[in-house]
PDB file of C-alpha atoms in Angstrom:
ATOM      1  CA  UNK E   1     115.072  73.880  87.507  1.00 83.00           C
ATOM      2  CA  UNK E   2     118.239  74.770  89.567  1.00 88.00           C
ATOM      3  CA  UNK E   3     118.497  74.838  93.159  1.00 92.00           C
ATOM      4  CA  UNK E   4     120.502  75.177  96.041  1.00 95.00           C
ATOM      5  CA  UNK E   5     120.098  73.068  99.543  1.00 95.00           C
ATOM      6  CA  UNK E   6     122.165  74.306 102.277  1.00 94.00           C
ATOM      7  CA  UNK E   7     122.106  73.153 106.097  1.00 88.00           C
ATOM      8  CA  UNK E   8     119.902  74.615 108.488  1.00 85.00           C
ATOM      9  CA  UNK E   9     120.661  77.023 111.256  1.00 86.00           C
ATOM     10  CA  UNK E  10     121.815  78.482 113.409  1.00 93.00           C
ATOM     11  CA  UNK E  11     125.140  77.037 113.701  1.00 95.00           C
ATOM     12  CA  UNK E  12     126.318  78.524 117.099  1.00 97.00           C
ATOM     13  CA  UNK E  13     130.375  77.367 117.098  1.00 97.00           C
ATOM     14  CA  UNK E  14     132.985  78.657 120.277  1.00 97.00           C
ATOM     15  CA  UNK E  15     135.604  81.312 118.719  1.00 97.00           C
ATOM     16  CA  UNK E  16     138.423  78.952 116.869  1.00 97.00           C
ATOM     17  CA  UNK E  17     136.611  75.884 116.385  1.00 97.00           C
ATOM     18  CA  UNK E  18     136.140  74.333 112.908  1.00 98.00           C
ATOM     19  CA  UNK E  19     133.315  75.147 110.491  1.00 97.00           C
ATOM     20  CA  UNK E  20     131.489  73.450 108.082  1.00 97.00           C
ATOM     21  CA  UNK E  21     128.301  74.645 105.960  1.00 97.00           C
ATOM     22  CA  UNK E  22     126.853  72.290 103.612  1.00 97.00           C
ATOM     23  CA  UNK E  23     125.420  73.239 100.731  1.00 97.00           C
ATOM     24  CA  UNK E  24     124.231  70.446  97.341  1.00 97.00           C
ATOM     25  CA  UNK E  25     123.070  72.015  94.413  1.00 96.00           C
ATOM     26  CA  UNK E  26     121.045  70.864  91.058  1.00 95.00           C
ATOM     27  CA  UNK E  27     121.774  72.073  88.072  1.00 92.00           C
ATOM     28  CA  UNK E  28     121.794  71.508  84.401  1.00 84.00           C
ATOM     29  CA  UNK E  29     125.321  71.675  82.770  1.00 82.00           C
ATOM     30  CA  UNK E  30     128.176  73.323  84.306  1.00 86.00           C
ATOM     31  CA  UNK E  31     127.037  76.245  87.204  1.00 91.00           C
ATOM     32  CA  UNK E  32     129.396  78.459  88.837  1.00 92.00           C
ATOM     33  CA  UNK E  33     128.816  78.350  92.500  1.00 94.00           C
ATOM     34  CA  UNK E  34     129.371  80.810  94.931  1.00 95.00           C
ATOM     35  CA  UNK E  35     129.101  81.511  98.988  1.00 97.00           C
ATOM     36  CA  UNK E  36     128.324  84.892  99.877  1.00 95.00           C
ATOM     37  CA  UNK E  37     127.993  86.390 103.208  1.00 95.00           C
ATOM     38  CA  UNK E  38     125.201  89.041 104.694  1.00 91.00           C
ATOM     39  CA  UNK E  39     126.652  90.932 107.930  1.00 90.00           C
ATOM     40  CA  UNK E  40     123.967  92.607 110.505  1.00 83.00           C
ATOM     41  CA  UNK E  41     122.521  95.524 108.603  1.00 77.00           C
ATOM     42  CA  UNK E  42     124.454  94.861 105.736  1.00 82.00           C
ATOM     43  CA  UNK E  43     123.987  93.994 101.957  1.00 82.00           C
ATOM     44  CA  UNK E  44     125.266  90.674 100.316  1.00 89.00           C
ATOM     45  CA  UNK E  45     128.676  90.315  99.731  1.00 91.00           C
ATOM     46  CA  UNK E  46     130.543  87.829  97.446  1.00 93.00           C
ATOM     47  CA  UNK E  47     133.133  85.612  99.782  1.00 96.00           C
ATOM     48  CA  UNK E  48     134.261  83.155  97.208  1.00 96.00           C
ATOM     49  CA  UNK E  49     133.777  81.336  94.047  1.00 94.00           C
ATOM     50  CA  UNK E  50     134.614  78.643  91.839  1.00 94.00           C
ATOM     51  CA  UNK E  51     133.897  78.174  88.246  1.00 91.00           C
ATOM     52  CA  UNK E  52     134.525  74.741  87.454  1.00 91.00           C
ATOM     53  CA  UNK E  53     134.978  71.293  88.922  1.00 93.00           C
ATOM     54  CA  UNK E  54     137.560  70.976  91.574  1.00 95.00           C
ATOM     55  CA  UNK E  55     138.297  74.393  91.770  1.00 95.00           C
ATOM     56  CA  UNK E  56     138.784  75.882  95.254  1.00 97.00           C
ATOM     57  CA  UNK E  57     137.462  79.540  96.454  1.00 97.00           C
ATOM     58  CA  UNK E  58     139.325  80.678  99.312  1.00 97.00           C
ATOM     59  CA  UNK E  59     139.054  84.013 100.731  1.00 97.00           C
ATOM     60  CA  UNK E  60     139.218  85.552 104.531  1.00 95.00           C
ATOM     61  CA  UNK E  61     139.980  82.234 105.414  1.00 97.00           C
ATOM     62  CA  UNK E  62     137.162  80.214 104.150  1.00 98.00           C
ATOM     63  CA  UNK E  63     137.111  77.519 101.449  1.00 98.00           C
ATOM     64  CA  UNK E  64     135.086  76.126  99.157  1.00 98.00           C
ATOM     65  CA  UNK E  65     136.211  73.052  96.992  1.00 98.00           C
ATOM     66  CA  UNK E  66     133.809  72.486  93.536  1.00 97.00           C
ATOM     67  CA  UNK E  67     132.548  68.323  93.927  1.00 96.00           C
ATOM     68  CA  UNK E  68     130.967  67.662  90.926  1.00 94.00           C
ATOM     69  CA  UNK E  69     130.618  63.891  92.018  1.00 94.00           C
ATOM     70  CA  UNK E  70     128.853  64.814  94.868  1.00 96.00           C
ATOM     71  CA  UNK E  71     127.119  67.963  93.480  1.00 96.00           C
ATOM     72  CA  UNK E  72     128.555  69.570  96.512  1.00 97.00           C
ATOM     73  CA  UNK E  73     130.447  73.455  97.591  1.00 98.00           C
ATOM     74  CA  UNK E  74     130.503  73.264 101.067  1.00 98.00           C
ATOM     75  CA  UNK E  75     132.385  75.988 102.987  1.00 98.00           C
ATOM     76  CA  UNK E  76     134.654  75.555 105.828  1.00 98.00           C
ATOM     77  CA  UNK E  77     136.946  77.743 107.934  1.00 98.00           C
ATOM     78  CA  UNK E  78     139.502  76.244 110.275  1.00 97.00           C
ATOM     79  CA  UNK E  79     139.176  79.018 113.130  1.00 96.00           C
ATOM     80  CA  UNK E  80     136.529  80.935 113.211  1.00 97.00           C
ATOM     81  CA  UNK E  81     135.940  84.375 114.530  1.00 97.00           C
ATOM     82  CA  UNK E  82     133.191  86.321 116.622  1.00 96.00           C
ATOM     83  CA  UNK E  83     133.872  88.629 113.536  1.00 96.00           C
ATOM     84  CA  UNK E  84     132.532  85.933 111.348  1.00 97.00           C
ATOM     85  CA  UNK E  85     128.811  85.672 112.308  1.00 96.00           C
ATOM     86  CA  UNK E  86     126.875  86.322 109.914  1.00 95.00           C
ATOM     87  CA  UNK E  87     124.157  84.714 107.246  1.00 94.00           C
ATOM     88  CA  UNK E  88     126.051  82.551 104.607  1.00 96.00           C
ATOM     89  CA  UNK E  89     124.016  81.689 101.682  1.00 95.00           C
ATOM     90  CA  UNK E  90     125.114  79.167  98.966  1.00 96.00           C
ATOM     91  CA  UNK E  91     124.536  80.016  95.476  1.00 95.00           C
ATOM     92  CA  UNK E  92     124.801  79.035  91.925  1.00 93.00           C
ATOM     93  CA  UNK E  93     124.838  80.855  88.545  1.00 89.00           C
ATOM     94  CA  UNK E  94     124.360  78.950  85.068  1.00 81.00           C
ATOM     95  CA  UNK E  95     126.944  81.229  83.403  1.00 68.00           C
ATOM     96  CA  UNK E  96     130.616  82.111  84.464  1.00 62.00           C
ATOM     97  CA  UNK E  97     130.220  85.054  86.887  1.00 58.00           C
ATOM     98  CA  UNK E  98     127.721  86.923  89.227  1.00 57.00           C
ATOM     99  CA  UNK E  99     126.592  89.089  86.916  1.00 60.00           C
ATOM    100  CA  UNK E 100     123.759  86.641  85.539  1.00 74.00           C
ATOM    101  CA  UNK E 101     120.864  85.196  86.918  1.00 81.00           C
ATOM    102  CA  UNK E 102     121.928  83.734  90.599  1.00 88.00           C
ATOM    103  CA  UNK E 103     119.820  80.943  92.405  1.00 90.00           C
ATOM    104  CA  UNK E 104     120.354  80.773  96.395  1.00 93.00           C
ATOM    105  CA  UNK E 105     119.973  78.754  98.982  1.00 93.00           C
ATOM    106  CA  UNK E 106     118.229  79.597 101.966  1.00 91.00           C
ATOM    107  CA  UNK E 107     121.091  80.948 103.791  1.00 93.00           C
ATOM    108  CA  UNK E 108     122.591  79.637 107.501  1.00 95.00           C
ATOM    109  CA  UNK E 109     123.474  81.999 110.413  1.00 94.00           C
ATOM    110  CA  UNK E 110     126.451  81.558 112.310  1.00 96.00           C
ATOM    111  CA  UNK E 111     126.665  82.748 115.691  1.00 96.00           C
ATOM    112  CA  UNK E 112     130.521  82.265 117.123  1.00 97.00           C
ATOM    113  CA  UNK E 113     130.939  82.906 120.713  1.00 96.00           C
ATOM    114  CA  UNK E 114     133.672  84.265 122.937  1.00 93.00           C
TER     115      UNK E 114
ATOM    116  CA  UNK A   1     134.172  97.648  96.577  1.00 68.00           C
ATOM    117  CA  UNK A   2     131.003  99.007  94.314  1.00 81.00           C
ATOM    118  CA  UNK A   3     128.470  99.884  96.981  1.00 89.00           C
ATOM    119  CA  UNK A   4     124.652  99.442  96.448  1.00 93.00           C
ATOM    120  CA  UNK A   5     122.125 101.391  98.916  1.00 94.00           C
ATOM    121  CA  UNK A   6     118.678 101.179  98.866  1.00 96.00           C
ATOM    122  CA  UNK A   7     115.738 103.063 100.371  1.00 97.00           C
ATOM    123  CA  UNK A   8     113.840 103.105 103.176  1.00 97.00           C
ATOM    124  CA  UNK A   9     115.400 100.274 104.971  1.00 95.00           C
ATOM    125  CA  UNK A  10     112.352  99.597 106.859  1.00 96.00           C
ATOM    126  CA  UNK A  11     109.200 100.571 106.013  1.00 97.00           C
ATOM    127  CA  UNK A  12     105.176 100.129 107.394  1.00 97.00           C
ATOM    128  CA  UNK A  13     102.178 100.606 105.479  1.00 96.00           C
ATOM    129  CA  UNK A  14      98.679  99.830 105.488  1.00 96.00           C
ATOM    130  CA  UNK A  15      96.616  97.657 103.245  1.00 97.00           C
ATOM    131  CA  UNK A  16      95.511  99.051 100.051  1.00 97.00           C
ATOM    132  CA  UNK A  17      98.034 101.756  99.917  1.00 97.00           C
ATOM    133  CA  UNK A  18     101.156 101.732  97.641  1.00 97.00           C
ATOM    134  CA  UNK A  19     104.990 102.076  98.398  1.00 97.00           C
ATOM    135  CA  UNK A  20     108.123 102.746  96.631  1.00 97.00           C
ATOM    136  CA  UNK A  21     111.794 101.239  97.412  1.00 98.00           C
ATOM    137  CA  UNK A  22     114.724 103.165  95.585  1.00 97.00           C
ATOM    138  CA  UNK A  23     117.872 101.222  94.762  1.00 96.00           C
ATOM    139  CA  UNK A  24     121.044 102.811  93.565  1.00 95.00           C
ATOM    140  CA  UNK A  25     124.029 102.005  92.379  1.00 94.00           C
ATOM    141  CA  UNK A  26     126.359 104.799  93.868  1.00 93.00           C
ATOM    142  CA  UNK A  27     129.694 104.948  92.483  1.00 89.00           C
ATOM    143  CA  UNK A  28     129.172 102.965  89.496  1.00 90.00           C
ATOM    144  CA  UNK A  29     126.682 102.521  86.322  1.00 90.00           C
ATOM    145  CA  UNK A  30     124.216  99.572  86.024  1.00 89.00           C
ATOM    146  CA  UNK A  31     122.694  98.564  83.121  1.00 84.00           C
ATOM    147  CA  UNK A  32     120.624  95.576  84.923  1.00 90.00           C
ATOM    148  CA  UNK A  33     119.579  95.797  88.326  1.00 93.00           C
ATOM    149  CA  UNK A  34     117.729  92.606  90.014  1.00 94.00           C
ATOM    150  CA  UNK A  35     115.055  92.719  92.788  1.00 96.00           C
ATOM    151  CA  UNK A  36     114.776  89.756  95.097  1.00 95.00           C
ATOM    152  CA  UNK A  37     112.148  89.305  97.678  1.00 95.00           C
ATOM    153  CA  UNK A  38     113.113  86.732 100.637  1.00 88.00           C
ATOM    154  CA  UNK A  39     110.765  85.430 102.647  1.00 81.00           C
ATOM    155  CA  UNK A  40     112.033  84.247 106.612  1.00 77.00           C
ATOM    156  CA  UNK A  41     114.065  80.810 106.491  1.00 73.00           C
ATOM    157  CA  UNK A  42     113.806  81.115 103.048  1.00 75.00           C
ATOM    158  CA  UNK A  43     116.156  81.898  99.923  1.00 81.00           C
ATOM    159  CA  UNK A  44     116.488  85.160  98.297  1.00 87.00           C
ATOM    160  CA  UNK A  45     114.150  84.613  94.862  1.00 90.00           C
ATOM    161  CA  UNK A  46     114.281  86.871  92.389  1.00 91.00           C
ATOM    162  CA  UNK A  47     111.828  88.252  91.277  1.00 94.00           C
ATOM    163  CA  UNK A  48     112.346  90.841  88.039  1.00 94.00           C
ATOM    164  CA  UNK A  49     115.492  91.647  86.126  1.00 92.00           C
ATOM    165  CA  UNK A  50     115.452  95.536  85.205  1.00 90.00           C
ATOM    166  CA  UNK A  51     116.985  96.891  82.546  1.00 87.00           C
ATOM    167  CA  UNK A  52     117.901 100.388  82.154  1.00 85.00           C
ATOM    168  CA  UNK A  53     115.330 102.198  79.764  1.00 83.00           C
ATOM    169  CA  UNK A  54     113.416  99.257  78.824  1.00 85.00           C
ATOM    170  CA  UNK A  55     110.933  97.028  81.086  1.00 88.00           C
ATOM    171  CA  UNK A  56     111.517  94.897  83.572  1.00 91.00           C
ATOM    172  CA  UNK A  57     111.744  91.164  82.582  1.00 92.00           C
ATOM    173  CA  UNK A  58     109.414  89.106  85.506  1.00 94.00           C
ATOM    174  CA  UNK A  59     110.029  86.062  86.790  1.00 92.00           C
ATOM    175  CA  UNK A  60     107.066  83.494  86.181  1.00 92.00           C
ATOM    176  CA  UNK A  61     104.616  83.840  89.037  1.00 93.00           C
ATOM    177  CA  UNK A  62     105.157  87.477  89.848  1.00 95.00           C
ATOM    178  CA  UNK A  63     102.668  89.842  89.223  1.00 94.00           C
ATOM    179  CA  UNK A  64     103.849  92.720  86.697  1.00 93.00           C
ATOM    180  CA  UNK A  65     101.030  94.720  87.877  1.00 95.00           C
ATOM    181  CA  UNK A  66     101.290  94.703  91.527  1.00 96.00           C
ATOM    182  CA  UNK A  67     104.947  95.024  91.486  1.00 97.00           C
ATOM    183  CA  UNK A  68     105.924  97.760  89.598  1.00 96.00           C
ATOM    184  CA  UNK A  69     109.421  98.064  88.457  1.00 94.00           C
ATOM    185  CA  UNK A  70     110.905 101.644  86.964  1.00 91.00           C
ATOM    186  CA  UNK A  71     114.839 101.494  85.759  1.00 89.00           C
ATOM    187  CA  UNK A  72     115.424 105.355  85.037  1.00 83.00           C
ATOM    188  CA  UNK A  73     118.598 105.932  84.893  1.00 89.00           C
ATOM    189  CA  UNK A  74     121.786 103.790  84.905  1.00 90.00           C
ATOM    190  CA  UNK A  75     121.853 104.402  89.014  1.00 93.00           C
ATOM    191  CA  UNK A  76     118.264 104.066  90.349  1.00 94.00           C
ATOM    192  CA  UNK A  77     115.660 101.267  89.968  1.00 94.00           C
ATOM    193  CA  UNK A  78     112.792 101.768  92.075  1.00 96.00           C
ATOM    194  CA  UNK A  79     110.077  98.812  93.052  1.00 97.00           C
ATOM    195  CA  UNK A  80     106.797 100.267  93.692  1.00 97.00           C
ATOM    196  CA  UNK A  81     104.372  97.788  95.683  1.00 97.00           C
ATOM    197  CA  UNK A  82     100.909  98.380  94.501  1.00 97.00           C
ATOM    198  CA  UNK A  83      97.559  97.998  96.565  1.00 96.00           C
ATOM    199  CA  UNK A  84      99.830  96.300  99.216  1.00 96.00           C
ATOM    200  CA  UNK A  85      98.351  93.209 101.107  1.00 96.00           C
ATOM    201  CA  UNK A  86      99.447  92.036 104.484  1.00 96.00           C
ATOM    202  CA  UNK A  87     101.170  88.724 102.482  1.00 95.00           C
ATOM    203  CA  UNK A  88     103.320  91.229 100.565  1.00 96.00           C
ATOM    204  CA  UNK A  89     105.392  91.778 103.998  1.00 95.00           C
ATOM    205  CA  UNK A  90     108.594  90.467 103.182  1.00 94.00           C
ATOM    206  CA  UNK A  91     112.499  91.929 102.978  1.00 93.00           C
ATOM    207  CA  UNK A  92     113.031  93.072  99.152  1.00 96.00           C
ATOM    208  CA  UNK A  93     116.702  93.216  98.305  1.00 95.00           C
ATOM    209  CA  UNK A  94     118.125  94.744  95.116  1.00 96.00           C
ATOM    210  CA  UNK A  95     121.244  94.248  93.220  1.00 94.00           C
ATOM    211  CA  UNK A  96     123.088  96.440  90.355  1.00 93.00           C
ATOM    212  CA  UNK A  97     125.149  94.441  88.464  1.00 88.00           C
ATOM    213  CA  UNK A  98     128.584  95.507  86.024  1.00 82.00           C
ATOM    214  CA  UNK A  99     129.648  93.168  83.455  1.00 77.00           C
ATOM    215  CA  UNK A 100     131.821  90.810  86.335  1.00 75.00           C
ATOM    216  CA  UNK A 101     129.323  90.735  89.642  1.00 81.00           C
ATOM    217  CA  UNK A 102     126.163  91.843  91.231  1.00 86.00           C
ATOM    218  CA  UNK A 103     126.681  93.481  94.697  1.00 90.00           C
ATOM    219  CA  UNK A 104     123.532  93.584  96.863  1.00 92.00           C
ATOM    220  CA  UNK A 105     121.983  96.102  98.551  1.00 93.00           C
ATOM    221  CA  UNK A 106     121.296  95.874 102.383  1.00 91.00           C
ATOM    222  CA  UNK A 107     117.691  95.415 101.997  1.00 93.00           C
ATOM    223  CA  UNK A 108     113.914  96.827 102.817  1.00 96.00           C
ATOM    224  CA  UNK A 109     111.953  95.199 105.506  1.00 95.00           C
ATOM    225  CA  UNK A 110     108.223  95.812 104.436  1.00 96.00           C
ATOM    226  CA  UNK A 111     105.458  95.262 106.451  1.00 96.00           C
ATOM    227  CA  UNK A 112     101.939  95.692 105.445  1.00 97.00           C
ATOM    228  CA  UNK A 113      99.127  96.160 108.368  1.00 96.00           C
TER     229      UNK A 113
END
C-alpha cells in the first residue's frame, strides 16, 4: 500500500538558518503530495502541494519540488523563523486534491531558536 | 480559511465507560468527514470515512463496533468510543472535507484510566 517516510525529530535549527525535511513516499501511479503543518493547539493546515512530477509547492516561504526519480517531496525554507515551529507532516493522496483519502507520514517537529 | 473545531479537546475516562467527540464543520457544509487516530511518533491513520446520512465506511482493522461513528447533519460527525480500554488512549483528529481540501480539526487527547 502507500506510504510516507519522513525524517525524524526534533529538528532544533537557530532563527535564519536553512531547513530541510525529508520525506520518500510509495505509491502506486501518480499521488499528489502534500506538506502540511500542525501549530501548538492547532488543527492541520495545508502549506503546499504539488500534483505532478517536477512541480514545485511554495508557500510562506517553504518549497517543495515533486522527484519522481527519487520518489522524493522534501521541504525546505531558506530562513527560518521562531514563528515556524511547528509539526510538519508529509503526505500523499492517490487522486488530485485533499479532498480524498490522504496517507501521512509521521510528522517532524521543528523547534527554531532565538 | 474553512475552520473545523472539535469537542472536548482533552478528555479522561475510565475503563469500561463510553465517550463522545463532536466534530464540526463551522462555516461550511461537509458531505464526508474523516476521523484519524494518531498514536505518539506516529502518523495520523485514518480510521473511518463518514458520510453524511449514510454509515461510516471503516478502514480494515478498525472495529465498527467499538468505534462508533454518527454523521447527522452536513456540520457534525461525532465518534463515540465504546467500552473504552486503557490502549484506546490516543489523540483522535477529524477532518470535514468540500469538494477541493480537507481542513483538520485541532484534535482530542483521550485518555482512558
Amino acid at each position: 500500500g502507500d506510504s510516507v517516510t519522513q525524517m525524524e525529530g526534533p529538528v532544533t535549527l537557530s532563527e535564519e538558518a536553512f531547513l530541510t525535511i525529508n520525506c520518500t513516499y510509495t505509491a502506486t501511479g501518480y499521488p499528489s503530495l502534500f506538506w502540511y503543518v500542525q501549530y501548538p493547539g492547532e488543527g492541520l493546515q495545508l502549506l503546499l502541494k504539488a500534483t505532478k512530477a517536477d512541480d514545485k509547492g511554495s508557500n510562506k516561504g517553504f518549497e517543495a519540488t515533486y522527484r519522481k526519480e527519487t520518489t522524493s517531496f522534501h521541504l525546505e525554507k531558506g530562513s527560518v523563523q521562531v514563528s515556524d515551529s511547528a509539526v510538519y507532516f508529509c503526505a500523499l493522496s492517490a487522486r488530485r486534491g485533499t479532498a480524498s483519502k490522504l496517507t501521512f507520514g509521521t510528522g517532524t517537529r521543528l523547534q527554531v531558536t532565538l | 480559511g474553512a475552520v473545523v473545531s472539535q469537542h472536548p479537546s482533552r478528555v479522561i475516562c475510565k475503563s469500561g465507560t463510553s465517550v463522545k467527540i463532536e466534530c464540526r464543520s463551522l462555516d461550511f457544509q461537509a458531505t464526508t468527514m474523516f476521523w484519524y487516530r494518531q498514536f505518539p511518533k506516529q502518523s495520523l491513520m485514518l480510521m473511518a470515512t463518514s458520510n453524511e446520512g449514510s454509515k461510516a465506511t471503516y478502514e480494515q482493522g478498525v472495529e465498527k463496533d467499538k468505534f462508533l461513528i454518527n454523521h447527522a447533519s452536513l456540520t457534525l460527525s461525532t465518534l463515540t468510543v465504546t467500552s473504552a480500554h486503557p490502549e484506546d488512549s490516543s489523540f483522535y483528529i477529524c477532518s470535514a472535507r468540500d469538494e477541493l481540501q480537507q481542513y483538520f480539526g485541532p484534535g482530542t487527547r483521550l485518555t482512558v484510566t
